[in-house]
Amino acid sequence: MSVAKVLAVANQKGGVGKTTTVACLGAAYAELGERVLLVDLDPQACLTFSLGLESRDLESTAYQVLLGKAEPGAAVRGLAEGPDLLPAGIELTGCEAVLAPMSDREHRLGSALEALTADYDQILIDCPPALGLLTLNGLVAADSLLVPVQAELLAFRGVDQLLDTVEYEVQNGLNPRLTVLGVLPTQYDPRTRHAKQVIAAISDTYGLAVLEPAIPRSVRFAEAPSAGRTVLATARRSRGAEAYRELARRLLAG
Ligand SMILES: Nc1ncnc2c1ncn2[C@@H]1O[C@H](COP(=O)(O)OP(=O)(O)OP(=O)(O)O)[C@@H](O)[C@H]1O
Ligand SMILES: [Mg+2]
């Protein structure tokens, strides 16, 4: 019996490619035959929408699961593209306030996912752009963390705040087994010297691994969600799709 590897994708900075990375890396894992579960922890539910589900049609979402009001398995939906999804809905907005008084408030997701780890090889968690209780739940449920970073000036301001949270709150307490895989450069334009400098600076400043390949900037990424698919389906041979496939192969190879 296999036990799923759980990867949290987090960065409190908005628009850096967290949701795109969860969707595309998940689709790439599925192409390789892995059983994949995606978890949408963002009240904006972008992952859920972009994969073709409407929150209002869902009886239960991550919200009910976090509060123990629904069995995790009952909230999970299958997707045409391969992975399964534990969807989000707007009600997640109020979730942190409801969780706050609970003694196990940071462990709710991890406990819920235990019921599912035997059914999957890879579980990918899309965290919201904040360092609140939802993201903490993602970090506590995970074995490893991937930090997408937009390869441009000032993009990595805030990475130190995330790493402080990871070290002091998570690794030194809530979840000592969390390892930081590294940063993934996204929206990367290899023609600009500047982008390379930013990546080198992140690596130097924080001593973090820089995951390869960097994900190229491409309009294909913005086009895919309207089809309810990822670029792996809508632009199969695009450089962006191939980059996520290569990333999946490298992460699987360890
Ligand atoms: N490699 C890329 N090249 C071009 N556009 C991209 C790329 N990756 C993502 N995008 C686009 O950038 C926008 C933000 O991406 P995404 O939603 O994945 O970021 P996010 O970090 O999840 O954002 P949020 O913090 O709001 O949750 C989206 O419109 C997406 O289509
Ligand atoms: Mg997102």
Short mmCIF file of C-alpha atoms and ligand atoms in Angstrom, two decimals:
data_model
loop_
_atom_site.label_atom_id
_atom_site.label_comp_id
_atom_site.label_asym_id
_atom_site.label_seq_id
_atom_site.Cartn_x
_atom_site.Cartn_y
_atom_site.Cartn_z
CA MET A 1 0.00 0.00 0.00
CA SER A 2 1.42 3.34 -0.97
CA VAL A 3 1.12 6.44 1.15
CA ALA A 4 0.79 9.72 -0.69
CA LYS A 5 3.52 12.32 -0.69
CA VAL A 6 2.00 15.63 0.31
CA LEU A 7 3.34 18.83 -1.26
CA ALA A 8 2.21 22.29 -0.21
CA VAL A 9 2.56 25.08 -2.77
CA ALA A 10 2.72 28.37 -0.89
CA ASN A 11 3.84 31.97 -1.10
CA GLN A 12 1.88 34.74 0.56
CA LYS A 13 2.59 36.98 -2.39
CA GLY A 14 -0.31 36.95 -4.82
CA GLY A 15 -0.19 35.98 -8.48
CA VAL A 16 3.12 34.12 -8.45
CA GLY A 17 1.77 30.91 -10.00
CA LYS A 18 0.75 28.79 -7.01
CA THR A 19 -2.57 27.69 -8.47
CA THR A 20 -1.15 27.17 -11.95
CA THR A 21 1.66 25.06 -10.50
CA VAL A 22 -0.71 22.85 -8.50
CA ALA A 23 -2.96 22.30 -11.52
CA CYS A 24 -0.16 21.70 -14.05
CA LEU A 25 2.16 19.66 -11.85
CA GLY A 26 -0.84 17.57 -10.82
CA ALA A 27 -1.82 16.99 -14.44
CA ALA A 28 1.79 16.09 -15.27
CA TYR A 29 1.95 13.57 -12.42
CA ALA A 30 -1.33 12.05 -13.63
CA GLU A 31 0.12 11.67 -17.14
CA LEU A 32 2.94 9.69 -15.56
CA GLY A 33 0.41 7.33 -14.00
CA GLU A 34 0.44 8.77 -10.49
CA ARG A 35 -2.82 8.89 -8.55
CA VAL A 36 -3.19 12.58 -7.77
CA LEU A 37 -5.34 14.61 -5.38
CA LEU A 38 -5.38 18.41 -5.60
CA VAL A 39 -6.53 20.39 -2.57
CA ASP A 40 -7.89 23.92 -3.02
CA LEU A 41 -7.40 25.87 0.23
CA ASP A 42 -8.02 29.32 -1.26
CA PRO A 43 -11.39 31.00 -0.50
CA GLN A 44 -11.17 32.53 -4.00
CA ALA A 45 -11.42 28.96 -5.32
CA CYS A 46 -9.38 29.74 -8.44
CA LEU A 47 -8.08 26.18 -8.71
CA THR A 48 -11.62 24.83 -8.46
CA PHE A 49 -12.96 27.23 -11.12
CA SER A 50 -9.98 26.80 -13.41
CA LEU A 51 -10.53 23.04 -13.47
CA GLY A 52 -14.13 23.47 -14.52
CA LEU A 53 -16.08 23.12 -11.28
CA GLU A 54 -18.57 25.69 -9.98
CA SER A 55 -18.44 26.10 -6.21
CA ARG A 56 -22.16 26.70 -6.00
CA ASP A 57 -22.82 23.24 -7.43
CA LEU A 58 -20.78 21.57 -4.71
CA GLU A 59 -22.47 20.21 -1.65
CA SER A 60 -19.30 20.05 0.38
CA THR A 61 -15.86 21.62 0.00
CA ALA A 62 -12.65 21.91 1.97
CA TYR A 63 -14.62 24.08 4.40
CA GLN A 64 -16.88 21.27 5.59
CA VAL A 65 -13.93 18.89 5.65
CA LEU A 66 -11.80 21.23 7.80
CA LEU A 67 -14.66 21.65 10.24
CA GLY A 68 -15.40 17.93 10.40
CA LYS A 69 -18.83 18.39 8.82
CA ALA A 70 -18.11 16.19 5.79
CA GLU A 71 -16.04 13.10 5.18
CA PRO A 72 -13.02 14.02 3.04
CA GLY A 73 -13.86 11.31 0.52
CA ALA A 74 -17.40 12.64 0.09
CA ALA A 75 -16.13 16.10 -0.87
CA VAL A 76 -13.57 14.89 -3.44
CA ARG A 77 -14.50 15.19 -7.12
CA GLY A 78 -12.98 13.48 -10.14
CA LEU A 79 -11.70 15.70 -12.95
CA ALA A 80 -11.67 14.97 -16.66
CA GLU A 81 -7.95 15.59 -16.84
CA GLY A 82 -6.90 12.89 -14.38
CA PRO A 83 -6.40 14.23 -10.87
CA ASP A 84 -9.11 14.34 -8.22
CA LEU A 85 -9.92 17.61 -6.47
CA LEU A 86 -10.93 18.56 -2.96
CA PRO A 87 -12.59 21.82 -4.01
CA ALA A 88 -12.87 25.20 -2.31
CA GLY A 89 -15.79 27.56 -2.00
CA ILE A 90 -16.31 31.12 -0.89
CA GLU A 91 -17.41 29.90 2.56
CA LEU A 92 -13.71 29.23 3.25
CA THR A 93 -13.45 32.99 3.82
CA GLY A 94 -14.98 32.53 7.26
CA CYS A 95 -13.06 29.37 8.02
CA GLU A 96 -10.10 30.87 9.89
CA ALA A 97 -12.37 32.57 12.42
CA VAL A 98 -14.21 29.31 13.07
CA LEU A 99 -10.96 27.34 13.36
CA ALA A 100 -9.20 29.87 15.61
CA PRO A 101 -10.64 28.75 18.96
CA MET A 102 -9.99 25.04 18.23
CA SER A 103 -7.05 23.47 20.02
CA ASP A 104 -6.07 21.49 16.89
CA ARG A 105 -6.73 24.42 14.52
CA GLU A 106 -3.50 23.98 12.51
CA HIS A 107 -3.89 20.20 12.22
CA ARG A 108 -7.40 19.95 10.81
CA LEU A 109 -6.38 19.39 7.18
CA GLY A 110 -3.60 16.94 8.02
CA SER A 111 -5.97 14.84 10.10
CA ALA A 112 -8.63 14.88 7.39
CA LEU A 113 -6.16 13.89 4.67
CA GLU A 114 -5.05 10.83 6.65
CA ALA A 115 -8.25 9.16 5.45
CA LEU A 116 -7.10 9.68 1.84
CA THR A 117 -3.35 9.12 1.80
CA ALA A 118 -3.65 5.44 0.94
CA ASP A 119 -5.74 6.27 -2.16
CA TYR A 120 -3.18 8.58 -3.79
CA ASP A 121 0.48 8.79 -4.69
CA GLN A 122 0.67 12.59 -4.74
CA ILE A 123 -1.36 15.19 -2.89
CA LEU A 124 -0.80 18.82 -3.92
CA ILE A 125 -2.13 21.66 -1.77
CA ASP A 126 -2.85 25.10 -3.24
CA CYS A 127 -2.49 27.64 -0.42
CA PRO A 128 -4.06 31.12 -0.44
CA PRO A 129 -1.86 34.24 -0.73
CA ALA A 130 -1.64 34.82 3.03
CA LEU A 131 0.16 33.38 6.03
CA GLY A 132 -2.98 32.64 8.03
CA LEU A 133 -4.50 29.48 9.44
CA LEU A 134 -5.43 28.02 6.06
CA THR A 135 -1.84 28.17 4.81
CA LEU A 136 -0.64 26.84 8.17
CA ASN A 137 -2.99 23.89 7.76
CA GLY A 138 -1.42 23.26 4.37
CA LEU A 139 2.11 23.42 5.77
CA VAL A 140 1.25 21.16 8.69
CA ALA A 141 -0.38 18.57 6.42
CA ALA A 142 2.60 18.51 4.03
CA ASP A 143 5.86 16.60 3.80
CA SER A 144 7.42 19.24 1.60
CA LEU A 145 7.01 22.81 0.42
CA LEU A 146 7.46 24.34 -3.01
CA VAL A 147 7.59 28.14 -3.28
CA PRO A 148 6.73 29.58 -6.72
CA VAL A 149 8.47 32.91 -7.26
CA GLN A 150 7.93 35.29 -10.12
CA ALA A 151 11.31 35.91 -11.67
CA GLU A 152 11.33 39.69 -11.45
CA LEU A 153 12.43 42.57 -9.27
CA LEU A 154 11.12 42.53 -5.69
CA ALA A 155 9.39 39.24 -6.36
CA PHE A 156 11.15 37.63 -3.46
CA ARG A 157 10.32 40.22 -0.87
CA GLY A 158 8.20 38.26 1.53
CA VAL A 159 9.99 34.97 0.98
CA ASP A 160 11.86 35.60 4.26
CA GLN A 161 8.56 36.02 6.08
CA LEU A 162 7.34 32.72 4.67
CA LEU A 163 10.59 30.99 5.62
CA ASP A 164 10.39 32.40 9.18
CA THR A 165 6.90 30.94 9.52
CA VAL A 166 8.12 27.64 8.13
CA GLU A 167 11.10 27.47 10.49
CA TYR A 168 9.75 28.87 13.74
CA GLU A 169 6.12 27.83 13.66
CA VAL A 170 6.12 24.73 11.52
CA GLN A 171 9.46 22.92 11.59
CA ASN A 172 10.18 23.80 15.24
CA GLY A 173 6.76 22.82 16.41
CA LEU A 174 3.68 22.01 14.44
CA ASN A 175 5.28 19.80 11.76
CA PRO A 176 8.99 18.96 12.16
CA ARG A 177 8.97 16.69 9.10
CA LEU A 178 8.33 19.55 6.63
CA THR A 179 11.19 20.02 4.17
CA VAL A 180 11.56 22.96 1.81
CA LEU A 181 12.07 21.61 -1.71
CA GLY A 182 12.98 25.04 -3.02
CA VAL A 183 11.75 27.93 -5.11
CA LEU A 184 10.28 27.46 -8.56
CA PRO A 185 10.85 30.41 -10.89
CA THR A 186 7.65 31.14 -12.80
CA GLN A 187 6.78 33.52 -15.62
CA TYR A 188 10.42 33.24 -16.51
CA ASP A 189 11.87 35.02 -19.50
CA PRO A 190 15.32 33.58 -20.14
CA ARG A 191 16.17 36.43 -22.51
CA THR A 192 16.35 38.92 -19.68
CA ARG A 193 19.55 38.96 -17.70
CA HIS A 194 17.52 40.45 -14.92
CA ALA A 195 15.47 37.30 -14.39
CA LYS A 196 18.61 35.23 -13.96
CA GLN A 197 19.97 37.72 -11.43
CA VAL A 198 16.79 37.56 -9.39
CA ILE A 199 16.93 33.77 -9.25
CA ALA A 200 20.59 33.82 -8.23
CA ALA A 201 19.82 36.42 -5.56
CA ILE A 202 17.04 34.32 -4.06
CA SER A 203 19.28 31.32 -3.92
CA ASP A 204 22.15 33.33 -2.34
CA THR A 205 19.99 35.21 0.13
CA TYR A 206 18.03 32.30 1.49
CA GLY A 207 20.20 29.32 0.68
CA LEU A 208 17.27 27.74 -1.10
CA ALA A 209 17.43 25.28 -3.93
CA VAL A 210 16.16 26.64 -7.22
CA LEU A 211 14.03 24.01 -8.90
CA GLU A 212 14.44 23.35 -12.59
CA PRO A 213 13.28 23.82 -15.16
CA ALA A 214 12.03 27.37 -14.60
CA ILE A 215 8.49 27.79 -15.94
CA PRO A 216 8.50 30.09 -18.97
CA ARG A 217 6.16 33.04 -19.32
CA SER A 218 3.39 32.19 -21.78
CA VAL A 219 -0.11 33.48 -22.53
CA ARG A 220 -1.20 29.84 -22.89
CA PHE A 221 -1.41 29.64 -19.08
CA ALA A 222 -4.04 32.37 -18.88
CA GLU A 223 -6.06 30.83 -21.71
CA ALA A 224 -6.39 27.32 -20.29
CA PRO A 225 -8.76 27.92 -17.32
CA SER A 226 -11.63 29.02 -19.57
CA ALA A 227 -11.61 25.49 -20.96
CA GLY A 228 -11.59 24.00 -17.46
CA ARG A 229 -8.28 22.33 -18.28
CA THR A 230 -4.58 22.98 -17.84
CA VAL A 231 -2.10 23.80 -20.59
CA LEU A 232 -1.12 20.14 -20.56
CA ALA A 233 -4.45 19.52 -22.29
CA THR A 234 -5.11 22.82 -24.12
CA ALA A 235 -1.57 23.40 -25.44
CA ARG A 236 -0.08 19.95 -25.17
CA ARG A 237 3.26 20.67 -26.78
CA SER A 238 3.73 24.23 -25.50
CA ARG A 239 6.95 25.07 -23.69
CA GLY A 240 4.98 25.71 -20.51
CA ALA A 241 3.34 22.29 -20.58
CA GLU A 242 6.68 20.61 -21.28
CA ALA A 243 8.32 22.51 -18.41
CA TYR A 244 5.78 21.19 -15.91
CA ARG A 245 6.19 17.65 -17.33
CA GLU A 246 9.93 17.88 -16.87
CA LEU A 247 9.50 19.25 -13.34
CA ALA A 248 7.20 16.32 -12.51
CA ARG A 249 9.74 13.82 -13.83
CA ARG A 250 12.54 15.41 -11.82
CA LEU A 251 10.53 15.56 -8.61
CA LEU A 252 9.52 11.91 -9.01
CA ALA A 253 13.12 10.94 -9.58
CA GLY A 254 13.90 12.72 -6.31
N1 LIG B 1 4.23 30.77 -16.50
C1 LIG B 1 3.25 31.68 -16.66
N2 LIG B 1 3.29 32.54 -17.70
C2 LIG B 1 2.33 33.46 -17.88
N3 LIG B 1 1.27 33.60 -17.08
C3 LIG B 1 1.17 32.76 -16.01
C4 LIG B 1 2.14 31.76 -15.74
N4 LIG B 1 1.78 31.11 -14.63
C5 LIG B 1 0.62 31.66 -14.21
N5 LIG B 1 0.25 32.66 -15.04
C6 LIG B 1 -0.92 33.52 -14.92
O1 LIG B 1 -0.69 34.44 -13.87
C7 LIG B 1 -1.87 34.64 -13.12
C8 LIG B 1 -1.61 34.24 -11.66
O2 LIG B 1 -1.32 32.86 -11.63
P1 LIG B 1 -1.86 31.93 -10.45
O3 LIG B 1 -3.32 32.14 -10.25
O4 LIG B 1 -1.38 30.56 -10.70
O5 LIG B 1 -1.06 32.58 -9.21
P2 LIG B 1 -1.36 32.40 -7.65
O6 LIG B 1 -0.05 32.54 -6.97
O7 LIG B 1 -2.12 31.17 -7.41
O8 LIG B 1 -2.28 33.65 -7.37
P3 LIG B 1 -3.07 33.94 -5.98
O9 LIG B 1 -2.02 34.41 -5.04
O10 LIG B 1 -4.04 35.04 -6.36
O11 LIG B 1 -3.72 32.68 -5.55
C9 LIG B 1 -2.95 33.81 -13.78
O12 LIG B 1 -3.66 34.63 -14.66
C10 LIG B 1 -2.17 32.76 -14.55
O13 LIG B 1 -2.87 32.31 -15.69
MG MG B 2 -3.88 30.91 -6.35
#
